[in-house]
Coordinates of C-alpha atoms in Angstrom, one line a residue:
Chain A
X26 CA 62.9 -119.3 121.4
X27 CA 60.4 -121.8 119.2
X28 CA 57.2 -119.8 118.8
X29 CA 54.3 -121.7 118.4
X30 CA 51.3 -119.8 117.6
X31 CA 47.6 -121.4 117.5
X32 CA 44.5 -118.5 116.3
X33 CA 42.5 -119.1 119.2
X34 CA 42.5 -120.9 122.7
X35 CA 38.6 -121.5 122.9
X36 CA 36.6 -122.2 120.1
X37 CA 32.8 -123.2 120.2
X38 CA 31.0 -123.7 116.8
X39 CA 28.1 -125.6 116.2
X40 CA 27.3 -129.3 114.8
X41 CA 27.8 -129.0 110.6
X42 CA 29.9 -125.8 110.6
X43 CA 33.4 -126.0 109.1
X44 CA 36.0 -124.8 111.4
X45 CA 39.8 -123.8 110.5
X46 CA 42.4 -123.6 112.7
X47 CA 45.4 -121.9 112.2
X48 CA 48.8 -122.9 113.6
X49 CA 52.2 -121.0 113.2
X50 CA 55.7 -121.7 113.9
X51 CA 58.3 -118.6 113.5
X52 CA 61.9 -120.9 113.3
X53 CA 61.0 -122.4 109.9
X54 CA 60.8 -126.0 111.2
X55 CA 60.1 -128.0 108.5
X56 CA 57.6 -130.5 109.8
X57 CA 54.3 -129.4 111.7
X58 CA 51.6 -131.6 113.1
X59 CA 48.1 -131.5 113.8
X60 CA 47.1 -133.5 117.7
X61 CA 44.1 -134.1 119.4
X62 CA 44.1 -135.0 123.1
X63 CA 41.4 -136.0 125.0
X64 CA 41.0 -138.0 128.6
X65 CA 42.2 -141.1 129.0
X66 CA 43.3 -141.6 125.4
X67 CA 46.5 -139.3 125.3
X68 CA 47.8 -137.2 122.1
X69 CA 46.3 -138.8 118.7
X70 CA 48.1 -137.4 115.2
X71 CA 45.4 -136.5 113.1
X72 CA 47.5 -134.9 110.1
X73 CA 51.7 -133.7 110.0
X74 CA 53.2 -132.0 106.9
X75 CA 57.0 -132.6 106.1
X76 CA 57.2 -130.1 103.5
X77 CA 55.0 -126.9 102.2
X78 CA 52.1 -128.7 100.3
X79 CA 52.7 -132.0 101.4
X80 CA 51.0 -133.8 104.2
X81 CA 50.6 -137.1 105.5
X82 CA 47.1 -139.0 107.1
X83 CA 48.4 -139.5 111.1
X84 CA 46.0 -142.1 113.6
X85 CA 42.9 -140.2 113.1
X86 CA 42.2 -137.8 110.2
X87 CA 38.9 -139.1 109.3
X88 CA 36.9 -135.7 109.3
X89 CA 40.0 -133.7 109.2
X90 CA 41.8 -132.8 106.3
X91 CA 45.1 -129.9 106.4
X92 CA 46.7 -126.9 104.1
X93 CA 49.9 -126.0 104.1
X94 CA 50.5 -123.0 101.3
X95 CA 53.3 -122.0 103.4
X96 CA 56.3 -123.2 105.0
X97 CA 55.4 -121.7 108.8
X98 CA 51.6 -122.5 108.9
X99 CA 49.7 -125.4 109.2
X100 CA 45.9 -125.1 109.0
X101 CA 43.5 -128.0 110.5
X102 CA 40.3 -128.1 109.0
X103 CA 36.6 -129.6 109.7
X104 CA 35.0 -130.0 107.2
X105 CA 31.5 -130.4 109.1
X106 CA 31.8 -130.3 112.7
X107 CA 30.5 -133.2 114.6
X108 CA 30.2 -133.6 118.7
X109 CA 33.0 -135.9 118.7
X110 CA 35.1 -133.4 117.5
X111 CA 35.0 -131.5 120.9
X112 CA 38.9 -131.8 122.4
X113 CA 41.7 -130.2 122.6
X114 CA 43.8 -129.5 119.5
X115 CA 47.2 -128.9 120.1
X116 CA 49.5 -128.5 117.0
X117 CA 53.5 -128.6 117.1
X118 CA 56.5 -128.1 115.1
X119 CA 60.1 -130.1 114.9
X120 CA 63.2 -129.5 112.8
X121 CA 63.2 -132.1 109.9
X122 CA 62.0 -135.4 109.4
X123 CA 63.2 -138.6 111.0
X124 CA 66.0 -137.3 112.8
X125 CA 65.9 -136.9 116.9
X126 CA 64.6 -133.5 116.8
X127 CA 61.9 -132.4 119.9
X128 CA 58.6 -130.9 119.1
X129 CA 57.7 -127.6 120.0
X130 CA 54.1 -127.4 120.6
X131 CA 51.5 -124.3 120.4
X132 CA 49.6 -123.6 123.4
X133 CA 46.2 -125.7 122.4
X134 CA 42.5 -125.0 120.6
X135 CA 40.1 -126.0 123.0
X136 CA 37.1 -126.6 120.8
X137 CA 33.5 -127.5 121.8
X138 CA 31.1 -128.5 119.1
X139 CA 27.1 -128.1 120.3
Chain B
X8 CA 53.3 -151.8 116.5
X9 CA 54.7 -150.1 119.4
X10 CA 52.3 -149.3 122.9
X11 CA 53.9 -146.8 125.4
X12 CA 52.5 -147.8 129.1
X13 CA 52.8 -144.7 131.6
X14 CA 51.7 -146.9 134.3
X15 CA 50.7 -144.3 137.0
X16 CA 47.9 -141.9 135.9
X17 CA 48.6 -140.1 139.4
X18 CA 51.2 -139.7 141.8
X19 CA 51.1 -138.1 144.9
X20 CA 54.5 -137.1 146.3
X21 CA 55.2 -134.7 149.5
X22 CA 57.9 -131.9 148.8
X23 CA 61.5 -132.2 149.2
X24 CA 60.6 -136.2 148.1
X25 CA 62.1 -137.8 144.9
X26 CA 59.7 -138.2 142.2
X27 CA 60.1 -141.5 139.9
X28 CA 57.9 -142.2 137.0
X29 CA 58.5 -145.2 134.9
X30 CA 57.5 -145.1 131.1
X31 CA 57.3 -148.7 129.3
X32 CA 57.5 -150.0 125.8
X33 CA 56.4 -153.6 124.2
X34 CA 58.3 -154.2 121.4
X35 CA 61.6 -153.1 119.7
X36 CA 64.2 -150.7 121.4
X37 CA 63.2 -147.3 120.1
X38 CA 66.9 -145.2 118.8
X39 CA 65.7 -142.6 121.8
X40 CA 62.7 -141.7 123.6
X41 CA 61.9 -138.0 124.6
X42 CA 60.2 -136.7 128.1
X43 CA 57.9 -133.9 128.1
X44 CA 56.1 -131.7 130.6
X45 CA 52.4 -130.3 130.3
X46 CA 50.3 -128.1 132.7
X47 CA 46.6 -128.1 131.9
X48 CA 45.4 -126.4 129.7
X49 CA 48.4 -126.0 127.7
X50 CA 50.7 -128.1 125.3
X51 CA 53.5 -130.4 125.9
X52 CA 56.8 -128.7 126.5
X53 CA 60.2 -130.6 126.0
X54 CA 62.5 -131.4 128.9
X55 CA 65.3 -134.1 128.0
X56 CA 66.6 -136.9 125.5
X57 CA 67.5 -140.0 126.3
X58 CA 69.2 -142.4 123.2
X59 CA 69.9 -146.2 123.3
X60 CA 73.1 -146.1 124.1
X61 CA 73.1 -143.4 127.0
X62 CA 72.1 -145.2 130.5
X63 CA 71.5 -142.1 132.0
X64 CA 70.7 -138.7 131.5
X65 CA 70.8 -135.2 133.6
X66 CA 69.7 -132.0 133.7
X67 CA 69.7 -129.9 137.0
X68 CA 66.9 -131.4 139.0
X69 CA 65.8 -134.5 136.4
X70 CA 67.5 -137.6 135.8
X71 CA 66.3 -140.2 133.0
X72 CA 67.4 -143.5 133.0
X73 CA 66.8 -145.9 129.4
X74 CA 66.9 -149.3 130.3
X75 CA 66.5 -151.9 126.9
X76 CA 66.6 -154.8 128.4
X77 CA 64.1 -154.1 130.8
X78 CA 62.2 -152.2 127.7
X79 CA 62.1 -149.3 130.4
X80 CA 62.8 -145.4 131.6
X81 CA 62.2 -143.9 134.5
X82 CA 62.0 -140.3 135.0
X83 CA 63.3 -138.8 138.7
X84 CA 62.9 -135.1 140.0
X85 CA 64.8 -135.0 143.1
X86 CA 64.6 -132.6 145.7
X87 CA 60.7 -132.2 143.8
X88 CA 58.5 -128.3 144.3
X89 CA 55.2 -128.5 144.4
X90 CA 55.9 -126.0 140.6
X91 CA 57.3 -129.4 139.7
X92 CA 53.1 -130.4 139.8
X93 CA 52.4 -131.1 136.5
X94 CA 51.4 -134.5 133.8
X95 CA 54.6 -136.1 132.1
X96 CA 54.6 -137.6 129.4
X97 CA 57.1 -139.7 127.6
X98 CA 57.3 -140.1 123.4
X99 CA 59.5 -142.6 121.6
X100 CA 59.6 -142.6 117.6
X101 CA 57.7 -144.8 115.5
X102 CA 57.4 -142.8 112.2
X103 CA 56.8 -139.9 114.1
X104 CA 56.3 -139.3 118.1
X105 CA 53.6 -141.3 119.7
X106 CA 53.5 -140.4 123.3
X107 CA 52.3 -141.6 126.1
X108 CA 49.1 -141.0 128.2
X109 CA 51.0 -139.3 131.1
X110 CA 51.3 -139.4 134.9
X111 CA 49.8 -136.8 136.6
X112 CA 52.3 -135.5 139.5
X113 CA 51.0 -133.8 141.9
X114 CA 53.8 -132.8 145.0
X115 CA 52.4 -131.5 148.5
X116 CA 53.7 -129.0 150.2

């Protein structure tokens, strides 16, 4: 079975702070994402990675930015916390690129900025 | 660029009842278009498939129907528990994924 592995499932930090989040997968998937999902607006991509070091800017990645040093981990960072950062962060994992592969998703970050 | 319309936020079904949820498209006929499952408070988990050129999909208890002309699929549980209580969500590929925002299910014992 797909693991997908996220570092924590509630997170509270305060307004400024950076935050990481970490995000594994263990079947060597070679694309990983970064979502956020909150009420009434669904699942936004905020950051994916095709390849180790390379990502790509998803709907939403203004006060995001992403590492990816190694193939099976996919790290979301915030640079400085804001309010509106409070959601759900849910990051998944597919085969390869452009091809009809399902994601696998972790089990969520719920974080709450004060 | 393409909208997904899950038309039903909620729907209230009693058990043993057929479940249909319809997921809607605007613009070009996606290749395939995925359905996934989520319980709160946790992420999305794949259920089926569905490509262009398949009318019809199964998979013990779910059925998916792709419909391009109608720029439509619908998404049945038959014989529906109320463990089948969950939001659905359905993803088509533009780029990547975009999905959805769900229909809640909710089936009454």
């Amino acid at each position: 079975d797909v693991k997908v592995t996220q570092s924590s499932r509630y997170l509270v930090k305060r307004t400024g702070e950076k935050v990481f989040l970490e995000c594994v997968q263990d079947m060597d998937h070679e694309n990983m994402f970064w979502y956020r999902q909150d009420p009434g607006l669904g699942l936004r991509l905020i950051y994916f990675s095709y390849d180790v070091k390379m990502k790509e800017k998803g709907d939403i990645p203004e006060g995001y930015s992403v590492s990816r040093e190694k193939k099976e981990r996919f790290s979301l960072i915030l640079e400085s916390a804001s309010t509106n950062q409070t959601s759900m962060y849910l990051c998944a994992s597919s085969l390869a690129f452009g091809a009809t592969h399902e994601q696998y998703f972790g089990p969520g970050t719920r974080l709450t900025v004060t | 660029s393409q909208k997904i319309e899950q038309n039903s936020e909620a729907l209230n079904i009693q058990e043993g009842k057929t479940a249909t949820l319809t997921c809607n498209y605007t613009n070009y006929s996606p290749a395939y278009l995925q359905w996934y499952r989520q319980d709160p408070g946790r992420g999305p988990v794949f259920l089926l498939l569905i490509r262009e050129n398949e009318k019809e999909k199964r998979k013990e208890r779910l059925k998916v129907t792709f419909d391009t002309t109608l720029k439509q699929s619908l998404f049945h549980i038959t014989a529906s528990q109320p463990a089948d209580s969950a939001t659905y969500l359905c993803a088509l590929p533009q780029g990547n994924l975009i999905f959805g925002k769900g229909t809640k299910l909710s089936v009454k014992p």
